Amino acid sequence: MLLIACPWCGERDELEFHYGGQAHVAYPADPEGLSDAEWGEYLFVRDNPKGPFAERWSHAAGCRRWFNVVRHTVTHQILASQSNHPVAAGQPKPVIA
Amino acid sequence: MSHQLPEHPDWLWRTPDPKRSYDVIIVGAGGHGLATAYYLARNHGITNVAVLERGWLAGGNMARNTTIIRSNYLCEESAALYEHALKLWEVLPQELEYDFLFSQRGVLNLAHTLQDVREGTRRVNANRLGGVDAEWLDADQVRAFCPIVNTSPDVRYPVLGATLQPRAGIAKHDHVAWALARKADQYGVDLIQGCEVTGFLREGDRVVGVRTSRGPISAGRVALAAAGHSSVLADLAGLRLPVQSHPLQALVSELLEPVHPTVVMSNHVHVYVSQAHKGELVMGAGVDSYNGYGQRGSFHQIEHQMAAALELFPIFARAHVLRTWGGIVDVTPDASPIIGPTPIENLYLNCGWGTGGFKATPASGWVYAHTIATGEPHPLNAPFALERFTTGALIDEHGAAAVAH
């Protein structure tokens, strides 16, 4: 069982999370311009490393937010857990007018 | 010591040092690699072959599966491939001169919802049209065929019926590997354990051999059969595969009296259960959601398997878990394998069997050997080419394979 650190809620049991696969896979800027091979690569091919892997998790049974984790795929050690959201980075909560 | 230990029995295969060069090098001495070596020799007369194994022979998924053999897949391409395997299973004990306890005790795929019933009857009809034995049983017939299944109507997921493939069954996985290894060795194939492939020898765009922990070995053709580690090997050749490696766990109980006459699978409650010849109940279910190479998964998967098994078999309530374990399964986006040439000349690929590779072992070896020997896919594996992820001609077995992945 993995103990995953949600950037907002802290460490929680794996059961509260949903897995999202490789992180940082951007939607193609110009999908119409891709060849079949490039589109197939975007749709179906992901990194599958034996070692550190940057991946997406969602705190499905908690705050329901997505964030990134770097996990070692052999030891399952979680090396980093982060969000791009400024609150999670320790910055003051943005003021909503 | 008061008594001497008995002599070690004869080894079933030699332990040769690697030669400098082979016609074909197969990477991975699991079931598929060994079957490929066997059929290269038997069907194509190619015996200057080495099977390189990083660990020990058949110590990966071949030692970790739940030994279920069946061919009741929905898609025509899959049913044809797995049915070819089943026909080979039926002759292999005699051909390999090794009784690996292939027992055609049938497989039930239970239906618990109206959707399950519709899917099951559709699959029975599709199987019959494709020449695969299949029957539809109602709940009373399920009870008659496998009395220990709880067919009471007042449970959470009542059994409404089941598909039955009478020719399906189980076999003793280790013995299958040893039988194939012994025959391949007799044909002159070198089985080399403790020999890790660390890179590929290239001449331009062509692969001309492998770098290994025991030195470089040149080869006319190199064929990958490395299951969960396929991506790692392909990466050494600069090839990215549409494959993700996941842990898949299984468990056994202590030895019990023979009580379970068949194989029962339930997609809805999600467990599959059989009883091995020795007496242990063997159970498995789905993969862990995350990528992993550690040959272990999370315990909640085991809990879910056991809860599902108790739902179906209340008689097992007092059974104990003796052992759980995990393997690494290579899953493709359409849950079907990839077998064929690669964009790199002389490099061949057999991977992506996911949770269902054991049952396919002989057919996988048969068509892969054909592909390696002739350079062209066998008609049975032509639809399973890597190119399908570009053309879009997927063989979508998610859900259609009679079990969730």
Short mmCIF file of C-alpha atoms in Angstrom, two decimals:
data_model
loop_
_atom_site.label_atom_id
_atom_site.label_comp_id
_atom_site.label_asym_id
_atom_site.label_seq_id
_atom_site.Cartn_x
_atom_site.Cartn_y
_atom_site.Cartn_z
CA MET A 1 0.00 0.00 0.00
CA LEU A 2 1.40 3.36 -1.00
CA LEU A 3 1.35 6.35 1.32
CA ILE A 4 0.90 9.30 -1.01
CA ALA A 5 1.41 12.93 0.00
CA CYS A 6 -1.38 15.05 -1.40
CA PRO A 7 -0.01 18.63 -1.67
CA TRP A 8 -3.17 19.93 0.05
CA CYS A 9 -4.27 17.17 2.42
CA GLY A 10 -0.97 15.58 3.42
CA GLU A 11 -0.12 11.90 3.49
CA ARG A 12 -3.05 9.62 2.81
CA ASP A 13 -3.59 5.98 2.00
CA GLU A 14 -3.36 4.93 -1.66
CA LEU A 15 -7.02 3.86 -1.56
CA GLU A 16 -8.07 7.54 -1.59
CA PHE A 17 -6.31 8.19 -4.90
CA HIS A 18 -6.88 7.57 -8.56
CA TYR A 19 -3.95 6.94 -10.89
CA GLY A 20 -3.44 9.07 -13.99
CA GLY A 21 -0.30 7.75 -15.65
CA GLN A 22 2.63 9.75 -16.98
CA ALA A 23 2.76 13.44 -16.08
CA HIS A 24 3.63 16.36 -18.37
CA VAL A 25 2.04 14.91 -21.53
CA ALA A 26 0.73 18.01 -23.25
CA TYR A 27 -2.11 17.94 -25.75
CA PRO A 28 -0.58 18.58 -29.18
CA ALA A 29 -0.54 22.26 -30.07
CA ASP A 30 -1.66 21.50 -33.61
CA PRO A 31 -3.41 18.10 -33.65
CA GLU A 32 -4.61 18.60 -37.23
CA GLY A 33 -1.01 18.92 -38.34
CA LEU A 34 0.15 15.58 -36.92
CA SER A 35 0.85 12.54 -39.08
CA ASP A 36 -0.89 9.26 -38.19
CA ALA A 37 2.33 8.04 -36.57
CA GLU A 38 2.67 11.20 -34.45
CA TRP A 39 -0.99 11.08 -33.42
CA GLY A 40 -0.67 7.38 -32.54
CA GLU A 41 2.41 8.19 -30.49
CA TYR A 42 0.52 10.88 -28.57
CA LEU A 43 -2.52 8.65 -28.00
CA PHE A 44 -0.91 5.33 -27.13
CA VAL A 45 2.76 5.64 -26.20
CA ARG A 46 3.92 6.67 -22.75
CA ASP A 47 7.22 6.36 -20.92
CA ASN A 48 7.51 3.14 -18.92
CA PRO A 49 10.77 3.52 -17.00
CA LYS A 50 12.26 1.18 -14.43
CA GLY A 51 13.23 3.86 -11.93
CA PRO A 52 11.96 7.36 -11.10
CA PHE A 53 8.72 8.18 -12.93
CA ALA A 54 6.81 11.48 -12.96
CA GLU A 55 3.14 10.56 -12.81
CA ARG A 56 -0.32 12.02 -12.15
CA TRP A 57 -2.51 11.18 -9.18
CA SER A 58 -5.90 12.53 -8.21
CA HIS A 59 -7.04 12.69 -4.58
CA ALA A 60 -10.36 11.19 -5.66
CA ALA A 61 -11.75 10.50 -2.17
CA GLY A 62 -10.40 13.76 -0.72
CA CYS A 63 -9.92 17.18 -2.25
CA ARG A 64 -10.37 15.74 -5.77
CA ARG A 65 -7.40 17.69 -7.13
CA TRP A 66 -4.78 16.41 -9.56
CA PHE A 67 -1.09 16.68 -8.76
CA ASN A 68 2.26 15.22 -9.80
CA VAL A 69 4.32 12.63 -7.97
CA VAL A 70 7.80 11.33 -8.72
CA ARG A 71 7.83 7.68 -7.66
CA HIS A 72 10.46 4.99 -8.10
CA THR A 73 8.75 2.15 -9.98
CA VAL A 74 10.84 -0.58 -8.32
CA THR A 75 11.01 0.54 -4.69
CA HIS A 76 7.74 2.57 -4.83
CA GLN A 77 9.55 5.27 -2.86
CA ILE A 78 7.88 8.63 -3.45
CA LEU A 79 10.63 11.11 -4.24
CA ALA A 80 8.53 14.25 -4.76
CA SER A 81 4.92 15.36 -4.68
CA GLN A 82 3.96 18.69 -6.06
CA SER A 83 1.40 20.87 -7.68
CA ASN A 84 1.75 23.90 -9.89
CA HIS A 85 -0.92 25.56 -7.84
CA PRO A 86 0.53 28.48 -5.80
CA VAL A 87 -1.32 27.50 -2.60
CA ALA A 88 0.37 24.15 -2.53
CA ALA A 89 3.72 25.82 -3.07
CA GLY A 90 3.32 27.63 0.24
CA GLN A 91 2.33 30.96 -1.26
CA PRO A 92 -0.52 33.01 0.13
CA LYS A 93 -3.96 32.00 -0.98
CA PRO A 94 -5.08 34.14 -3.91
CA VAL A 95 -7.71 36.73 -3.01
CA ILE A 96 -10.93 36.18 -4.85
CA ALA A 97 -12.66 39.49 -5.36
CA MET B 1 25.12 -37.36 9.14
CA SER B 2 23.27 -40.58 9.71
CA HIS B 3 22.22 -40.97 6.12
CA GLN B 4 23.40 -39.72 2.77
CA LEU B 5 21.38 -37.33 0.66
CA PRO B 6 20.09 -38.91 -2.56
CA GLU B 7 21.85 -38.21 -5.83
CA HIS B 8 20.70 -35.12 -7.68
CA PRO B 9 18.37 -36.21 -10.48
CA ASP B 10 19.57 -35.71 -14.05
CA TRP B 11 19.40 -32.14 -15.25
CA LEU B 12 16.75 -31.55 -17.90
CA TRP B 13 18.98 -29.24 -19.95
CA ARG B 14 22.66 -28.34 -20.34
CA THR B 15 24.24 -25.20 -18.89
CA PRO B 16 26.39 -24.06 -21.82
CA ASP B 17 28.59 -20.98 -22.02
CA PRO B 18 27.41 -18.55 -24.67
CA LYS B 19 28.98 -18.96 -28.11
CA ARG B 20 30.25 -15.89 -29.95
CA SER B 21 27.46 -15.99 -32.48
CA TYR B 22 24.00 -17.47 -33.12
CA ASP B 23 21.48 -17.40 -35.95
CA VAL B 24 18.80 -16.30 -33.51
CA ILE B 25 18.99 -14.91 -29.99
CA ILE B 26 15.82 -14.92 -27.93
CA VAL B 27 15.84 -12.56 -24.95
CA GLY B 28 13.87 -14.05 -22.06
CA ALA B 29 13.62 -17.71 -21.01
CA GLY B 30 10.01 -17.60 -19.90
CA GLY B 31 7.27 -19.68 -21.43
CA HIS B 32 7.05 -17.64 -24.61
CA GLY B 33 10.81 -17.52 -25.17
CA LEU B 34 11.17 -21.25 -24.60
CA ALA B 35 8.18 -22.09 -26.82
CA THR B 36 9.65 -19.86 -29.53
CA ALA B 37 12.98 -21.69 -29.33
CA TYR B 38 11.21 -25.05 -29.41
CA TYR B 39 9.13 -24.20 -32.50
CA LEU B 40 12.09 -22.53 -34.28
CA ALA B 41 13.79 -25.92 -34.05
CA ARG B 42 10.78 -28.15 -34.59
CA ASN B 43 8.92 -26.25 -37.31
CA HIS B 44 11.74 -24.42 -39.08
CA GLY B 45 14.88 -26.47 -38.44
CA ILE B 46 16.66 -23.47 -36.89
CA THR B 47 18.69 -24.80 -33.98
CA ASN B 48 21.67 -22.43 -33.77
CA VAL B 49 19.68 -20.50 -31.19
CA ALA B 50 20.38 -19.08 -27.74
CA VAL B 51 17.78 -18.13 -25.17
CA LEU B 52 19.30 -15.53 -22.83
CA GLU B 53 17.79 -15.12 -19.37
CA ARG B 54 18.70 -12.39 -16.90
CA GLY B 55 17.54 -14.42 -13.90
CA TRP B 56 16.70 -18.09 -13.89
CA LEU B 57 14.67 -20.08 -16.36
CA ALA B 58 10.91 -19.48 -16.06
CA GLY B 59 11.32 -17.39 -12.92
CA GLY B 60 9.22 -14.43 -14.05
CA ASN B 61 5.56 -14.50 -14.98
CA MET B 62 5.86 -18.17 -15.97
CA ALA B 63 6.24 -18.92 -12.25
CA ARG B 64 3.66 -16.38 -11.12
CA ASN B 65 0.51 -16.91 -13.19
CA THR B 66 -2.68 -18.69 -12.18
CA THR B 67 -2.25 -21.36 -14.92
CA ILE B 68 -5.67 -20.87 -16.54
CA ILE B 69 -5.93 -21.99 -20.17
CA ARG B 70 -8.95 -21.02 -22.30
CA SER B 71 -9.74 -19.58 -25.71
CA ASN B 72 -13.21 -18.04 -25.25
CA TYR B 73 -12.26 -14.54 -26.40
CA LEU B 74 -14.78 -12.35 -28.20
CA CYS B 75 -12.70 -10.81 -31.01
CA GLU B 76 -12.06 -13.13 -33.97
CA GLU B 77 -8.33 -12.41 -34.08
CA SER B 78 -7.89 -13.24 -30.39
CA ALA B 79 -10.12 -16.33 -30.41
CA ALA B 80 -8.19 -17.69 -33.40
CA LEU B 81 -4.84 -17.19 -31.69
CA TYR B 82 -5.88 -18.61 -28.32
CA GLU B 83 -7.74 -21.50 -29.93
CA HIS B 84 -4.57 -22.38 -31.83
CA ALA B 85 -2.84 -22.39 -28.44
CA LEU B 86 -5.50 -24.64 -26.92
CA LYS B 87 -5.18 -27.13 -29.77
CA LEU B 88 -1.41 -27.19 -29.18
CA TRP B 89 -1.89 -27.64 -25.42
CA GLU B 90 -3.96 -30.73 -26.25
CA VAL B 91 -1.04 -32.40 -28.06
CA LEU B 92 1.97 -30.97 -26.23
CA PRO B 93 2.19 -33.39 -23.28
CA GLN B 94 2.61 -36.25 -25.75
CA GLU B 95 4.83 -34.30 -28.13
CA LEU B 96 7.13 -33.07 -25.36
CA GLU B 97 6.98 -36.45 -23.60
CA TYR B 98 6.23 -34.73 -20.33
CA ASP B 99 3.00 -34.91 -18.36
CA PHE B 100 2.59 -31.35 -17.13
CA LEU B 101 -0.85 -32.07 -15.69
CA PHE B 102 -2.93 -30.34 -18.36
CA SER B 103 -6.44 -30.81 -17.00
CA GLN B 104 -9.39 -29.82 -19.21
CA ARG B 105 -11.82 -29.22 -16.40
CA GLY B 106 -13.66 -26.34 -18.09
CA VAL B 107 -13.99 -22.67 -17.28
CA LEU B 108 -17.14 -20.88 -16.14
CA ASN B 109 -17.42 -17.14 -16.73
CA LEU B 110 -20.23 -16.07 -14.40
CA ALA B 111 -22.89 -13.53 -15.28
CA HIS B 112 -24.34 -11.44 -12.45
CA THR B 113 -26.23 -8.74 -14.32
CA LEU B 114 -28.42 -8.47 -17.39
CA GLN B 115 -25.48 -6.89 -19.20
CA ASP B 116 -23.27 -9.85 -18.20
CA VAL B 117 -25.93 -12.24 -19.55
CA ARG B 118 -26.11 -10.41 -22.87
CA GLU B 119 -22.31 -10.22 -23.15
CA GLY B 120 -21.95 -13.89 -22.25
CA THR B 121 -24.54 -15.21 -24.69
CA ARG B 122 -23.09 -13.02 -27.42
CA ARG B 123 -19.62 -14.40 -26.70
CA VAL B 124 -20.94 -18.00 -26.74
CA ASN B 125 -22.44 -17.40 -30.17
CA ALA B 126 -19.30 -15.69 -31.45
CA ASN B 127 -17.13 -18.54 -30.13
CA ARG B 128 -19.30 -21.20 -31.78
CA LEU B 129 -19.13 -19.40 -35.11
CA GLY B 130 -15.36 -19.27 -34.71
CA GLY B 131 -15.03 -22.97 -33.93
CA VAL B 132 -14.43 -22.52 -30.19
CA ASP B 133 -16.45 -24.80 -27.88
CA ALA B 134 -18.87 -22.74 -25.80
CA GLU B 135 -22.13 -23.27 -23.95
CA TRP B 136 -24.52 -21.07 -22.02
CA LEU B 137 -25.57 -22.40 -18.60
CA ASP B 138 -28.44 -21.03 -16.51
CA ALA B 139 -28.08 -20.74 -12.74
CA ASP B 140 -29.35 -24.30 -12.10
CA GLN B 141 -26.87 -25.69 -14.60
CA VAL B 142 -24.09 -23.67 -12.98
CA ARG B 143 -25.00 -25.23 -9.62
CA ALA B 144 -24.97 -28.70 -11.16
CA PHE B 145 -21.59 -28.12 -12.83
CA CYS B 146 -19.91 -26.46 -9.85
CA PRO B 147 -21.92 -27.10 -6.66
CA ILE B 148 -19.74 -24.90 -4.43
CA VAL B 149 -20.65 -21.68 -6.24
CA ASN B 150 -23.25 -19.74 -4.27
CA THR B 151 -26.22 -19.60 -6.66
CA SER B 152 -28.67 -18.35 -4.05
CA PRO B 153 -30.82 -15.52 -5.46
CA ASP B 154 -30.61 -13.40 -2.30
CA VAL B 155 -26.94 -12.42 -2.47
CA ARG B 156 -25.64 -9.06 -3.56
CA TYR B 157 -24.57 -10.28 -7.01
CA PRO B 158 -26.73 -13.34 -7.78
CA VAL B 159 -25.46 -15.77 -10.42
CA LEU B 160 -27.81 -15.44 -13.41
CA GLY B 161 -25.91 -17.85 -15.61
CA ALA B 162 -22.47 -18.52 -17.02
CA THR B 163 -20.58 -19.30 -20.15
CA LEU B 164 -18.82 -22.66 -20.14
CA GLN B 165 -15.86 -23.65 -22.26
CA PRO B 166 -15.50 -27.39 -21.54
CA ARG B 167 -12.04 -27.72 -23.17
CA ALA B 168 -10.51 -25.00 -20.99
CA GLY B 169 -8.52 -25.91 -17.91
CA ILE B 170 -5.25 -25.59 -16.04
CA ALA B 171 -1.71 -26.95 -16.31
CA LYS B 172 1.31 -27.03 -14.04
CA HIS B 173 3.19 -23.95 -15.21
CA ASP B 174 6.71 -24.84 -14.01
CA HIS B 175 6.51 -28.23 -15.68
CA VAL B 176 5.37 -26.64 -18.94
CA ALA B 177 8.51 -24.51 -18.94
CA TRP B 178 10.74 -27.45 -18.05
CA ALA B 179 9.16 -29.63 -20.75
CA LEU B 180 9.75 -26.96 -23.41
CA ALA B 181 13.27 -26.27 -22.13
CA ARG B 182 14.25 -29.93 -22.22
CA LYS B 183 13.03 -30.42 -25.79
CA ALA B 184 14.60 -27.17 -27.02
CA ASP B 185 17.87 -28.22 -25.40
CA GLN B 186 17.68 -31.63 -27.08
CA TYR B 187 17.37 -29.84 -30.43
CA GLY B 188 20.64 -28.04 -29.61
CA VAL B 189 19.28 -24.70 -28.39
CA ASP B 190 21.55 -23.06 -25.78
CA LEU B 191 19.62 -21.99 -22.67
CA ILE B 192 21.82 -19.44 -20.92
CA GLN B 193 20.71 -18.26 -17.49
CA GLY B 194 22.21 -15.41 -15.49
CA CYS B 195 22.96 -13.53 -18.71
CA GLU B 196 21.45 -10.05 -18.83
CA VAL B 197 21.12 -8.15 -22.09
CA THR B 198 22.53 -4.66 -21.51
CA GLY B 199 22.47 -3.28 -25.05
CA PHE B 200 22.32 -4.03 -28.75
CA LEU B 201 25.11 -4.32 -31.31
CA ARG B 202 24.20 -2.18 -34.30
CA GLU B 203 25.46 -1.81 -37.85
CA GLY B 204 23.65 1.21 -39.16
CA ASP B 205 19.93 0.57 -38.81
CA ARG B 206 20.39 -3.14 -38.29
CA VAL B 207 20.72 -5.05 -35.05
CA VAL B 208 23.58 -7.57 -35.35
CA GLY B 209 23.75 -8.86 -31.80
CA VAL B 210 23.46 -8.06 -28.12
CA ARG B 211 25.71 -6.81 -25.36
CA THR B 212 25.32 -8.94 -22.27
CA SER B 213 26.64 -9.29 -18.75
CA ARG B 214 28.68 -12.19 -20.18
CA GLY B 215 30.08 -10.26 -23.14
CA PRO B 216 28.89 -9.38 -26.63
CA ILE B 217 27.14 -12.05 -28.70
CA SER B 218 26.41 -11.55 -32.38
CA ALA B 219 23.19 -12.79 -33.92
CA GLY B 220 21.40 -12.89 -37.27
CA ARG B 221 18.15 -11.99 -35.58
CA VAL B 222 17.26 -10.86 -32.08
CA ALA B 223 13.82 -11.64 -30.68
CA LEU B 224 12.53 -10.04 -27.50
CA ALA B 225 10.30 -12.12 -25.20
CA ALA B 226 10.76 -10.23 -21.95
CA ALA B 227 7.17 -9.53 -20.84
CA GLY B 228 7.19 -6.84 -18.12
CA HIS B 229 10.70 -5.68 -19.03
CA SER B 230 9.98 -5.25 -22.76
CA SER B 231 9.97 -1.43 -22.50
CA VAL B 232 13.33 -1.43 -20.73
CA LEU B 233 14.90 -3.59 -23.46
CA ALA B 234 13.25 -1.72 -26.32
CA ASP B 235 14.53 1.51 -24.80
CA LEU B 236 18.09 0.15 -25.17
CA ALA B 237 17.37 -0.10 -28.89
CA GLY B 238 15.86 3.39 -29.00
CA LEU B 239 12.34 2.07 -29.47
CA ARG B 240 9.34 3.36 -27.48
CA LEU B 241 6.53 0.85 -27.01
CA PRO B 242 2.81 1.39 -26.36
CA VAL B 243 3.18 -0.69 -23.20
CA GLN B 244 2.85 0.03 -19.48
CA SER B 245 4.19 -2.37 -16.84
CA HIS B 246 1.92 -3.04 -13.88
CA PRO B 247 2.04 -5.35 -10.87
CA LEU B 248 -0.40 -8.27 -11.03
CA GLN B 249 -0.93 -10.22 -7.85
CA ALA B 250 -2.22 -13.69 -7.06
CA LEU B 251 -2.53 -15.86 -3.98
CA VAL B 252 -2.92 -19.47 -2.85
CA SER B 253 -4.58 -21.05 0.16
CA GLU B 254 -3.19 -23.92 2.15
CA LEU B 255 -3.75 -27.42 0.72
CA LEU B 256 -7.39 -28.48 0.87
CA GLU B 257 -9.37 -31.58 -0.08
CA PRO B 258 -10.43 -31.55 -3.73
CA VAL B 259 -13.59 -29.45 -3.66
CA HIS B 260 -13.49 -27.21 -6.72
CA PRO B 261 -14.12 -29.15 -9.95
CA THR B 262 -13.52 -26.43 -12.53
CA VAL B 263 -12.22 -22.89 -13.08
CA VAL B 264 -14.57 -20.06 -12.12
CA MET B 265 -14.10 -16.50 -13.31
CA SER B 266 -16.27 -13.55 -12.48
CA ASN B 267 -15.73 -10.27 -14.25
CA HIS B 268 -18.34 -8.48 -12.18
CA VAL B 269 -17.35 -9.58 -8.67
CA HIS B 270 -13.83 -9.78 -10.11
CA VAL B 271 -11.88 -12.82 -9.12
CA TYR B 272 -10.83 -16.06 -10.77
CA VAL B 273 -10.47 -19.24 -8.76
CA SER B 274 -9.30 -22.76 -9.44
CA GLN B 275 -7.87 -25.55 -7.33
CA ALA B 276 -4.43 -26.88 -8.19
CA HIS B 277 -3.78 -30.61 -8.34
CA LYS B 278 -1.94 -30.48 -5.03
CA GLY B 279 -4.99 -28.91 -3.37
CA GLU B 280 -4.33 -25.21 -2.96
CA LEU B 281 -6.96 -22.74 -4.12
CA VAL B 282 -5.39 -20.38 -6.67
CA MET B 283 -6.88 -16.91 -7.05
CA GLY B 284 -6.17 -13.81 -9.04
CA ALA B 285 -7.88 -10.62 -10.15
CA GLY B 286 -6.90 -7.32 -11.74
CA VAL B 287 -3.68 -5.34 -11.91
CA ASP B 288 -2.57 -2.62 -9.52
CA SER B 289 -3.39 0.72 -11.13
CA TYR B 290 0.13 2.19 -11.05
CA ASN B 291 3.23 1.31 -13.06
CA GLY B 292 5.63 -0.96 -11.22
CA TYR B 293 8.64 -3.20 -11.76
CA GLY B 294 9.01 -4.41 -8.17
CA GLN B 295 7.09 -7.71 -8.52
CA ARG B 296 4.84 -6.66 -5.66
CA GLY B 297 1.66 -4.67 -5.39
CA SER B 298 -0.63 -3.19 -2.77
CA PHE B 299 -2.40 -5.32 -0.18
CA HIS B 300 -5.87 -3.93 -0.82
CA GLN B 301 -5.85 -5.82 -4.14
CA ILE B 302 -5.46 -9.07 -2.19
CA GLU B 303 -8.28 -8.05 0.16
CA HIS B 304 -10.57 -7.39 -2.81
CA GLN B 305 -9.73 -10.74 -4.38
CA MET B 306 -10.55 -12.60 -1.19
CA ALA B 307 -13.75 -10.64 -0.59
CA ALA B 308 -14.87 -11.47 -4.12
CA ALA B 309 -13.95 -15.14 -3.67
CA LEU B 310 -16.00 -15.34 -0.46
CA GLU B 311 -18.94 -13.71 -2.19
CA LEU B 312 -18.93 -16.54 -4.73
CA PHE B 313 -17.73 -19.39 -2.50
CA PRO B 314 -18.94 -19.08 1.11
CA ILE B 315 -17.39 -22.53 1.70
CA PHE B 316 -13.94 -20.90 1.59
CA ALA B 317 -14.63 -18.70 4.62
CA ARG B 318 -12.28 -20.72 6.87
CA ALA B 319 -9.52 -21.17 4.31
CA HIS B 320 -6.24 -19.39 4.98
CA VAL B 321 -4.01 -17.45 2.65
CA LEU B 322 -0.73 -19.29 2.46
CA ARG B 323 1.16 -17.02 0.09
CA THR B 324 0.67 -13.98 -2.11
CA TRP B 325 3.00 -12.75 -4.83
CA GLY B 326 3.23 -10.35 -7.74
CA GLY B 327 4.53 -10.36 -11.28
CA ILE B 328 5.07 -7.56 -13.78
CA VAL B 329 2.62 -7.57 -16.66
CA ASP B 330 3.04 -5.50 -19.80
CA VAL B 331 -0.29 -3.99 -20.75
CA THR B 332 -1.09 -2.42 -24.14
CA PRO B 333 -3.78 0.20 -24.79
CA ASP B 334 -6.10 -2.41 -26.38
CA ALA B 335 -5.19 -5.27 -23.99
CA SER B 336 -3.94 -7.38 -26.90
CA PRO B 337 -0.37 -8.53 -27.49
CA ILE B 338 2.17 -7.16 -29.97
CA ILE B 339 3.92 -9.85 -32.05
CA GLY B 340 5.98 -9.06 -35.11
CA PRO B 341 8.89 -7.21 -36.68
CA THR B 342 9.97 -3.77 -35.41
CA PRO B 343 11.10 -0.70 -37.36
CA ILE B 344 14.67 -1.85 -36.57
CA GLU B 345 15.90 -4.49 -38.98
CA ASN B 346 16.50 -7.95 -37.45
CA LEU B 347 14.83 -6.98 -34.17
CA TYR B 348 11.56 -8.76 -33.37
CA LEU B 349 9.04 -8.09 -30.67
CA ASN B 350 6.67 -10.28 -28.65
CA CYS B 351 5.13 -8.45 -25.71
CA GLY B 352 1.99 -6.87 -24.36
CA TRP B 353 0.31 -10.09 -23.22
CA GLY B 354 -0.77 -8.31 -20.07
CA THR B 355 -2.66 -10.54 -17.69
CA GLY B 356 -3.23 -13.40 -20.13
CA GLY B 357 0.04 -14.68 -21.52
CA PHE B 358 0.30 -18.14 -19.98
CA LYS B 359 -2.63 -19.65 -21.87
CA ALA B 360 -1.14 -18.44 -25.15
CA THR B 361 2.33 -19.90 -24.57
CA PRO B 362 2.43 -22.51 -27.37
CA ALA B 363 0.66 -20.36 -29.99
CA SER B 364 2.82 -17.38 -29.10
CA GLY B 365 5.92 -19.49 -29.66
CA TRP B 366 4.47 -20.98 -32.86
CA VAL B 367 3.67 -17.66 -34.58
CA TYR B 368 6.72 -15.85 -33.21
CA ALA B 369 9.01 -18.61 -34.49
CA HIS B 370 7.32 -18.32 -37.89
CA THR B 371 7.82 -14.54 -37.89
CA ILE B 372 11.50 -14.82 -36.92
CA ALA B 373 12.22 -17.65 -39.36
CA THR B 374 10.51 -16.13 -42.39
CA GLY B 375 10.69 -12.42 -41.61
CA GLU B 376 6.93 -12.24 -42.18
CA PRO B 377 4.13 -12.63 -39.65
CA HIS B 378 2.08 -15.82 -39.52
CA PRO B 379 -1.56 -15.16 -40.54
CA LEU B 380 -2.55 -15.61 -36.87
CA ASN B 381 -0.28 -12.81 -35.60
CA ALA B 382 -0.50 -10.46 -38.58
CA PRO B 383 -3.33 -8.47 -36.93
CA PHE B 384 -1.21 -8.08 -33.78
CA ALA B 385 1.50 -5.95 -35.40
CA LEU B 386 2.96 -2.86 -33.77
CA GLU B 387 1.58 -0.78 -36.68
CA ARG B 388 -1.97 -1.11 -35.39
CA PHE B 389 -1.28 1.76 -33.01
CA THR B 390 -0.69 3.94 -36.06
CA THR B 391 -3.40 2.55 -38.34
CA GLY B 392 -5.97 2.41 -35.55
CA ALA B 393 -6.89 -1.23 -36.30
CA LEU B 394 -6.97 -2.08 -32.59
CA ILE B 395 -8.07 -5.47 -31.26
CA ASP B 396 -10.00 -4.18 -28.31
CA GLU B 397 -10.09 -6.91 -25.68
CA HIS B 398 -10.79 -4.59 -22.75
CA GLY B 399 -13.92 -6.11 -21.32
CA ALA B 400 -14.35 -8.36 -24.36
CA ALA B 401 -11.79 -10.86 -23.11
CA ALA B 402 -14.19 -12.22 -20.48
CA VAL B 403 -12.15 -10.67 -17.71
CA ALA B 404 -11.28 -7.12 -16.69
CA HIS B 405 -7.67 -6.02 -16.99
#
